[in-house]
Amino acid sequence: MAIELFNNGKHICLMFSDLVDEGEASVQSNQFLIVQDGTGILLDPGGVLTYNELFMGMSKYFPPKQLRYVFASHADPDIIASLPRWLAGSDTKLLISSIWSRFVPHFCAQGKTEGRIIAIPDEGSLLPLGDTEFQILPAHFLHAEGNFQFYDPVSRILYSGDMGASMLPDGLAMDPVQDFDKHLPYMHGFHSRYMVSNKVCRYWVEMVRKLDPEWMVPQHGAPFKGREMIGRFLDWIETLPCGVDLMTQEMYQAPRKITVSL
């Protein structure tokens, strides 16, 4: 089911949070669609589990053949494993970090990505579509080496990728966070492991505070709406030890016993 995050009659922002069936042995993920001027931008469309429903949902707004761009924050399978279907079913082009652009063809049949990939430089880019100029923001090492986020200045929505992600029970990813302290346990383990270091978190926070978004919507779990909830998240992540901050020599020892089921 599509959830409208913004609609001014011309510019529509949609979130899909339930396209993977409950009970699937797969991580929950959100997909996003921005509709404008009879076309759109699909953000982090996911894998084959999401494709059919997302295609049908898009058809309510414009013919999927006219999809202008697919944006991938990075190259994980839950981000763009469905890419071959989108390339076959539309005239879209893929926007992805220049670091990952050479790896993308491994998702597709030989030759299918030729002329269809736009490699984003490390510093990010502006992306014009109609009378809107979107911002592709650098978010490197949060968590991928080449990582980007997407900011829509019309709706003031920051599509934040894995930053802000939460591992929630089934069915709870649709509603914005209301109680930050209660929500925190669903985020802490993920951010401690997947964000590379507190240093890059602090750099990211400084950038986002200047944007002052109204929404922050991650690729997993519940979105954040309003200055209070987004501010609570920024204050928390700004001081969180994570990634390499937590590594010790004891974690890098050759194993001495079998610890997995063979």
mmCIF file with all atom_site columns, N, CA and C in Angstrom, residues 96-138:
data_model
loop_
_atom_site.group_PDB
_atom_site.id
_atom_site.type_symbol
_atom_site.label_atom_id
_atom_site.label_alt_id
_atom_site.label_comp_id
_atom_site.label_asym_id
_atom_site.label_entity_id
_atom_site.label_seq_id
_atom_site.pdbx_PDB_ins_code
_atom_site.Cartn_x
_atom_site.Cartn_y
_atom_site.Cartn_z
_atom_site.occupancy
_atom_site.B_iso_or_equiv
_atom_site.pdbx_formal_charge
_atom_site.auth_seq_id
_atom_site.auth_comp_id
_atom_site.auth_asym_id
_atom_site.auth_atom_id
_atom_site.pdbx_PDB_model_num
ATOM 1   N N  . ILE A 1 96  ? 23.701 6.210  -9.504  1.00 0.00 ? 96  ILE A N  1
ATOM 2   C CA . ILE A 1 96  ? 24.412 5.483  -8.452  1.00 0.00 ? 96  ILE A CA 1
ATOM 3   C C  . ILE A 1 96  ? 25.837 6.016  -8.346  1.00 0.00 ? 96  ILE A C  1
ATOM 4   N N  . SER A 1 97  ? 26.452 5.814  -7.188  1.00 0.00 ? 97  SER A N  1
ATOM 5   C CA . SER A 1 97  ? 27.829 6.255  -6.964  1.00 0.00 ? 97  SER A CA 1
ATOM 6   C C  . SER A 1 97  ? 28.759 5.735  -8.053  1.00 0.00 ? 97  SER A C  1
ATOM 7   N N  . SER A 1 98  ? 29.705 6.567  -8.438  1.00 0.00 ? 98  SER A N  1
ATOM 8   C CA . SER A 1 98  ? 30.701 6.154  -9.426  1.00 0.00 ? 98  SER A CA 1
ATOM 9   C C  . SER A 1 98  ? 31.494 4.945  -8.929  1.00 0.00 ? 98  SER A C  1
ATOM 10  N N  . ILE A 1 99  ? 31.611 4.788  -7.614  1.00 0.00 ? 99  ILE A N  1
ATOM 11  C CA . ILE A 1 99  ? 32.307 3.631  -7.060  1.00 0.00 ? 99  ILE A CA 1
ATOM 12  C C  . ILE A 1 99  ? 31.600 2.335  -7.435  1.00 0.00 ? 99  ILE A C  1
ATOM 13  N N  . TRP A 1 100 ? 30.258 2.358  -7.406  1.00 0.00 ? 100 TRP A N  1
ATOM 14  C CA . TRP A 1 100 ? 29.471 1.155  -7.651  1.00 0.00 ? 100 TRP A CA 1
ATOM 15  C C  . TRP A 1 100 ? 29.027 0.997  -9.094  1.00 0.00 ? 100 TRP A C  1
ATOM 16  N N  . SER A 1 101 ? 29.210 2.020  -9.911  1.00 0.00 ? 101 SER A N  1
ATOM 17  C CA . SER A 1 101 ? 28.670 1.970  -11.274 1.00 0.00 ? 101 SER A CA 1
ATOM 18  C C  . SER A 1 101 ? 29.272 0.827  -12.091 1.00 0.00 ? 101 SER A C  1
ATOM 19  N N  . ARG A 1 102 ? 30.507 0.448  -11.826 1.00 0.00 ? 102 ARG A N  1
ATOM 20  C CA . ARG A 1 102 ? 31.151 -0.646 -12.568 1.00 0.00 ? 102 ARG A CA 1
ATOM 21  C C  . ARG A 1 102 ? 30.703 -2.025 -12.092 1.00 0.00 ? 102 ARG A C  1
ATOM 22  N N  . PHE A 1 103 ? 30.085 -2.066 -10.905 1.00 0.00 ? 103 PHE A N  1
ATOM 23  C CA . PHE A 1 103 ? 29.608 -3.342 -10.373 1.00 0.00 ? 103 PHE A CA 1
ATOM 24  C C  . PHE A 1 103 ? 28.170 -3.635 -10.800 1.00 0.00 ? 103 PHE A C  1
ATOM 25  N N  . VAL A 1 104 ? 27.421 -2.596 -11.125 1.00 0.00 ? 104 VAL A N  1
ATOM 26  C CA . VAL A 1 104 ? 26.001 -2.750 -11.455 1.00 0.00 ? 104 VAL A CA 1
ATOM 27  C C  . VAL A 1 104 ? 25.756 -3.736 -12.598 1.00 0.00 ? 104 VAL A C  1
ATOM 28  N N  . PRO A 1 105 ? 26.574 -3.743 -13.653 1.00 0.00 ? 105 PRO A N  1
ATOM 29  C CA . PRO A 1 105 ? 26.306 -4.701 -14.729 1.00 0.00 ? 105 PRO A CA 1
ATOM 30  C C  . PRO A 1 105 ? 26.249 -6.159 -14.282 1.00 0.00 ? 105 PRO A C  1
ATOM 31  N N  . HIS A 1 106 ? 26.813 -6.484 -13.119 1.00 0.00 ? 106 HIS A N  1
ATOM 32  C CA . HIS A 1 106 ? 26.743 -7.852 -12.616 1.00 0.00 ? 106 HIS A CA 1
ATOM 33  C C  . HIS A 1 106 ? 25.325 -8.261 -12.227 1.00 0.00 ? 106 HIS A C  1
ATOM 34  N N  . PHE A 1 107 ? 24.428 -7.292 -12.052 1.00 0.00 ? 107 PHE A N  1
ATOM 35  C CA . PHE A 1 107 ? 23.034 -7.586 -11.755 1.00 0.00 ? 107 PHE A CA 1
ATOM 36  C C  . PHE A 1 107 ? 22.243 -7.950 -13.019 1.00 0.00 ? 107 PHE A C  1
ATOM 37  N N  . CYS A 1 108 ? 22.771 -7.641 -14.184 1.00 0.00 ? 108 CYS A N  1
ATOM 38  C CA . CYS A 1 108 ? 21.981 -7.684 -15.413 1.00 0.00 ? 108 CYS A CA 1
ATOM 39  C C  . CYS A 1 108 ? 22.646 -8.564 -16.478 1.00 0.00 ? 108 CYS A C  1
ATOM 40  N N  . ALA A 1 109 ? 21.859 -8.892 -17.494 1.00 0.00 ? 109 ALA A N  1
ATOM 41  C CA . ALA A 1 109 ? 22.409 -9.593 -18.644 1.00 0.00 ? 109 ALA A CA 1
ATOM 42  C C  . ALA A 1 109 ? 23.410 -8.686 -19.361 1.00 0.00 ? 109 ALA A C  1
ATOM 43  N N  . GLN A 1 110 ? 24.357 -9.288 -20.036 1.00 0.00 ? 110 GLN A N  1
ATOM 44  C CA . GLN A 1 110 ? 25.421 -8.527 -20.689 1.00 0.00 ? 110 GLN A CA 1
ATOM 45  C C  . GLN A 1 110 ? 24.845 -7.519 -21.672 1.00 0.00 ? 110 GLN A C  1
ATOM 46  N N  . GLY A 1 111 ? 25.304 -6.276 -21.556 1.00 0.00 ? 111 GLY A N  1
ATOM 47  C CA . GLY A 1 111 ? 24.908 -5.211 -22.468 1.00 0.00 ? 111 GLY A CA 1
ATOM 48  C C  . GLY A 1 111 ? 23.656 -4.455 -22.077 1.00 0.00 ? 111 GLY A C  1
ATOM 49  N N  . LYS A 1 112 ? 22.902 -4.942 -21.097 1.00 0.00 ? 112 LYS A N  1
ATOM 50  C CA . LYS A 1 112 ? 21.622 -4.322 -20.769 1.00 0.00 ? 112 LYS A CA 1
ATOM 51  C C  . LYS A 1 112 ? 21.766 -2.983 -20.042 1.00 0.00 ? 112 LYS A C  1
ATOM 52  N N  . THR A 1 113 ? 22.925 -2.716 -19.443 1.00 0.00 ? 113 THR A N  1
ATOM 53  C CA . THR A 1 113 ? 23.109 -1.453 -18.733 1.00 0.00 ? 113 THR A CA 1
ATOM 54  C C  . THR A 1 113 ? 23.824 -0.403 -19.581 1.00 0.00 ? 113 THR A C  1
ATOM 55  N N  . GLU A 1 114 ? 24.190 -0.753 -20.791 1.00 0.00 ? 114 GLU A N  1
ATOM 56  C CA . GLU A 1 114 ? 24.953 0.181  -21.626 1.00 0.00 ? 114 GLU A CA 1
ATOM 57  C C  . GLU A 1 114 ? 24.144 1.450  -21.887 1.00 0.00 ? 114 GLU A C  1
ATOM 58  N N  . GLY A 1 115 ? 24.733 2.590  -21.538 1.00 0.00 ? 115 GLY A N  1
ATOM 59  C CA . GLY A 1 115 ? 24.075 3.882  -21.732 1.00 0.00 ? 115 GLY A CA 1
ATOM 60  C C  . GLY A 1 115 ? 22.967 4.171  -20.747 1.00 0.00 ? 115 GLY A C  1
ATOM 61  N N  . ARG A 1 116 ? 22.814 3.322  -19.720 1.00 0.00 ? 116 ARG A N  1
ATOM 62  C CA . ARG A 1 116 ? 21.701 3.481  -18.786 1.00 0.00 ? 116 ARG A CA 1
ATOM 63  C C  . ARG A 1 116 ? 22.150 3.872  -17.373 1.00 0.00 ? 116 ARG A C  1
ATOM 64  N N  . ILE A 1 117 ? 23.444 3.979  -17.136 1.00 0.00 ? 117 ILE A N  1
ATOM 65  C CA . ILE A 1 117 ? 23.964 4.272  -15.802 1.00 0.00 ? 117 ILE A CA 1
ATOM 66  C C  . ILE A 1 117 ? 24.547 5.676  -15.766 1.00 0.00 ? 117 ILE A C  1
ATOM 67  N N  . ILE A 1 118 ? 24.117 6.468  -14.775 1.00 0.00 ? 118 ILE A N  1
ATOM 68  C CA . ILE A 1 118 ? 24.691 7.786  -14.519 1.00 0.00 ? 118 ILE A CA 1
ATOM 69  C C  . ILE A 1 118 ? 25.512 7.675  -13.241 1.00 0.00 ? 118 ILE A C  1
ATOM 70  N N  . ALA A 1 119 ? 26.821 7.805  -13.350 1.00 0.00 ? 119 ALA A N  1
ATOM 71  C CA . ALA A 1 119 ? 27.732 7.653  -12.221 1.00 0.00 ? 119 ALA A CA 1
ATOM 72  C C  . ALA A 1 119 ? 27.852 8.985  -11.483 1.00 0.00 ? 119 ALA A C  1
ATOM 73  N N  . ILE A 1 120 ? 27.491 8.987  -10.201 1.00 0.00 ? 120 ILE A N  1
ATOM 74  C CA . ILE A 1 120 ? 27.509 10.208 -9.400  1.00 0.00 ? 120 ILE A CA 1
ATOM 75  C C  . ILE A 1 120 ? 28.889 10.372 -8.767  1.00 0.00 ? 120 ILE A C  1
ATOM 76  N N  . PRO A 1 121 ? 29.514 11.537 -8.909  1.00 0.00 ? 121 PRO A N  1
ATOM 77  C CA . PRO A 1 121 ? 30.824 11.748 -8.280  1.00 0.00 ? 121 PRO A CA 1
ATOM 78  C C  . PRO A 1 121 ? 30.690 11.844 -6.767  1.00 0.00 ? 121 PRO A C  1
ATOM 79  N N  . ASP A 1 122 ? 31.801 11.704 -6.070  1.00 0.00 ? 122 ASP A N  1
ATOM 80  C CA . ASP A 1 122 ? 31.787 11.661 -4.611  1.00 0.00 ? 122 ASP A CA 1
ATOM 81  C C  . ASP A 1 122 ? 31.124 12.877 -3.978  1.00 0.00 ? 122 ASP A C  1
ATOM 82  N N  . GLU A 1 123 ? 31.242 14.041 -4.615  1.00 0.00 ? 123 GLU A N  1
ATOM 83  C CA . GLU A 1 123 ? 30.696 15.251 -4.007  1.00 0.00 ? 123 GLU A CA 1
ATOM 84  C C  . GLU A 1 123 ? 29.185 15.380 -4.165  1.00 0.00 ? 123 GLU A C  1
ATOM 85  N N  . GLY A 1 124 ? 28.541 14.421 -4.856  1.00 0.00 ? 124 GLY A N  1
ATOM 86  C CA . GLY A 1 124 ? 27.107 14.498 -5.074  1.00 0.00 ? 124 GLY A CA 1
ATOM 87  C C  . GLY A 1 124 ? 26.776 15.343 -6.286  1.00 0.00 ? 124 GLY A C  1
ATOM 88  N N  . SER A 1 125 ? 25.486 15.692 -6.423  1.00 0.00 ? 125 SER A N  1
ATOM 89  C CA . SER A 1 125 ? 25.065 16.406 -7.620  1.00 0.00 ? 125 SER A CA 1
ATOM 90  C C  . SER A 1 125 ? 23.682 17.015 -7.405  1.00 0.00 ? 125 SER A C  1
ATOM 91  N N  . LEU A 1 126 ? 23.368 18.011 -8.213  1.00 0.00 ? 126 LEU A N  1
ATOM 92  C CA . LEU A 1 126 ? 22.000 18.499 -8.339  1.00 0.00 ? 126 LEU A CA 1
ATOM 93  C C  . LEU A 1 126 ? 21.336 17.732 -9.481  1.00 0.00 ? 126 LEU A C  1
ATOM 94  N N  . LEU A 1 127 ? 20.030 17.484 -9.339  1.00 0.00 ? 127 LEU A N  1
ATOM 95  C CA . LEU A 1 127 ? 19.292 16.709 -10.341 1.00 0.00 ? 127 LEU A CA 1
ATOM 96  C C  . LEU A 1 127 ? 18.031 17.468 -10.734 1.00 0.00 ? 127 LEU A C  1
ATOM 97  N N  . PRO A 1 128 ? 18.028 18.137 -11.893 1.00 0.00 ? 128 PRO A N  1
ATOM 98  C CA . PRO A 1 128 ? 16.822 18.853 -12.325 1.00 0.00 ? 128 PRO A CA 1
ATOM 99  C C  . PRO A 1 128 ? 15.781 17.883 -12.886 1.00 0.00 ? 128 PRO A C  1
ATOM 100 N N  . LEU A 1 129 ? 14.523 18.136 -12.549 1.00 0.00 ? 129 LEU A N  1
ATOM 101 C CA . LEU A 1 129 ? 13.395 17.431 -13.155 1.00 0.00 ? 129 LEU A CA 1
ATOM 102 C C  . LEU A 1 129 ? 12.229 18.398 -13.167 1.00 0.00 ? 129 LEU A C  1
ATOM 103 N N  . GLY A 1 130 ? 11.792 18.802 -14.355 1.00 0.00 ? 130 GLY A N  1
ATOM 104 C CA . GLY A 1 130 ? 10.774 19.843 -14.447 1.00 0.00 ? 130 GLY A CA 1
ATOM 105 C C  . GLY A 1 130 ? 11.297 21.114 -13.804 1.00 0.00 ? 130 GLY A C  1
ATOM 106 N N  . ASP A 1 131 ? 10.503 21.694 -12.898 1.00 0.00 ? 131 ASP A N  1
ATOM 107 C CA . ASP A 1 131 ? 10.937 22.925 -12.237 1.00 0.00 ? 131 ASP A CA 1
ATOM 108 C C  . ASP A 1 131 ? 11.506 22.673 -10.843 1.00 0.00 ? 131 ASP A C  1
ATOM 109 N N  . THR A 1 132 ? 11.858 21.426 -10.568 1.00 0.00 ? 132 THR A N  1
ATOM 110 C CA . THR A 1 132 ? 12.441 21.062 -9.273  1.00 0.00 ? 132 THR A CA 1
ATOM 111 C C  . THR A 1 132 ? 13.895 20.665 -9.454  1.00 0.00 ? 132 THR A C  1
ATOM 112 N N  . GLU A 1 133 ? 14.721 21.087 -8.510  1.00 0.00 ? 133 GLU A N  1
ATOM 113 C CA . GLU A 1 133 ? 16.132 20.714 -8.519  1.00 0.00 ? 133 GLU A CA 1
ATOM 114 C C  . GLU A 1 133 ? 16.427 19.918 -7.244  1.00 0.00 ? 133 GLU A C  1
ATOM 115 N N  . PHE A 1 134 ? 16.487 18.612 -7.390  1.00 0.00 ? 134 PHE A N  1
ATOM 116 C CA . PHE A 1 134 ? 16.746 17.726 -6.259  1.00 0.00 ? 134 PHE A CA 1
ATOM 117 C C  . PHE A 1 134 ? 18.232 17.744 -5.914  1.00 0.00 ? 134 PHE A C  1
ATOM 118 N N  . GLN A 1 135 ? 18.551 17.334 -4.688  1.00 0.00 ? 135 GLN A N  1
ATOM 119 C CA . GLN A 1 135 ? 19.939 17.278 -4.242  1.00 0.00 ? 135 GLN A CA 1
ATOM 120 C C  . GLN A 1 135 ? 20.320 15.828 -3.934  1.00 0.00 ? 135 GLN A C  1
ATOM 121 N N  . ILE A 1 136 ? 21.377 15.355 -4.556  1.00 0.00 ? 136 ILE A N  1
ATOM 122 C CA . ILE A 1 136 ? 21.960 14.056 -4.236  1.00 0.00 ? 136 ILE A CA 1
ATOM 123 C C  . ILE A 1 136 ? 23.128 14.317 -3.303  1.00 0.00 ? 136 ILE A C  1
ATOM 124 N N  . LEU A 1 137 ? 22.987 13.866 -2.057  1.00 0.00 ? 137 LEU A N  1
ATOM 125 C CA . LEU A 1 137 ? 23.871 14.271 -0.972  1.00 0.00 ? 137 LEU A CA 1
ATOM 126 C C  . LEU A 1 137 ? 24.905 13.197 -0.646  1.00 0.00 ? 137 LEU A C  1
ATOM 127 N N  . PRO A 1 138 ? 26.161 13.573 -0.439  1.00 0.00 ? 138 PRO A N  1
ATOM 128 C CA . PRO A 1 138 ? 27.162 12.592 -0.030  1.00 0.00 ? 138 PRO A CA 1
ATOM 129 C C  . PRO A 1 138 ? 26.866 12.056 1.366   1.00 0.00 ? 138 PRO A C  1
#
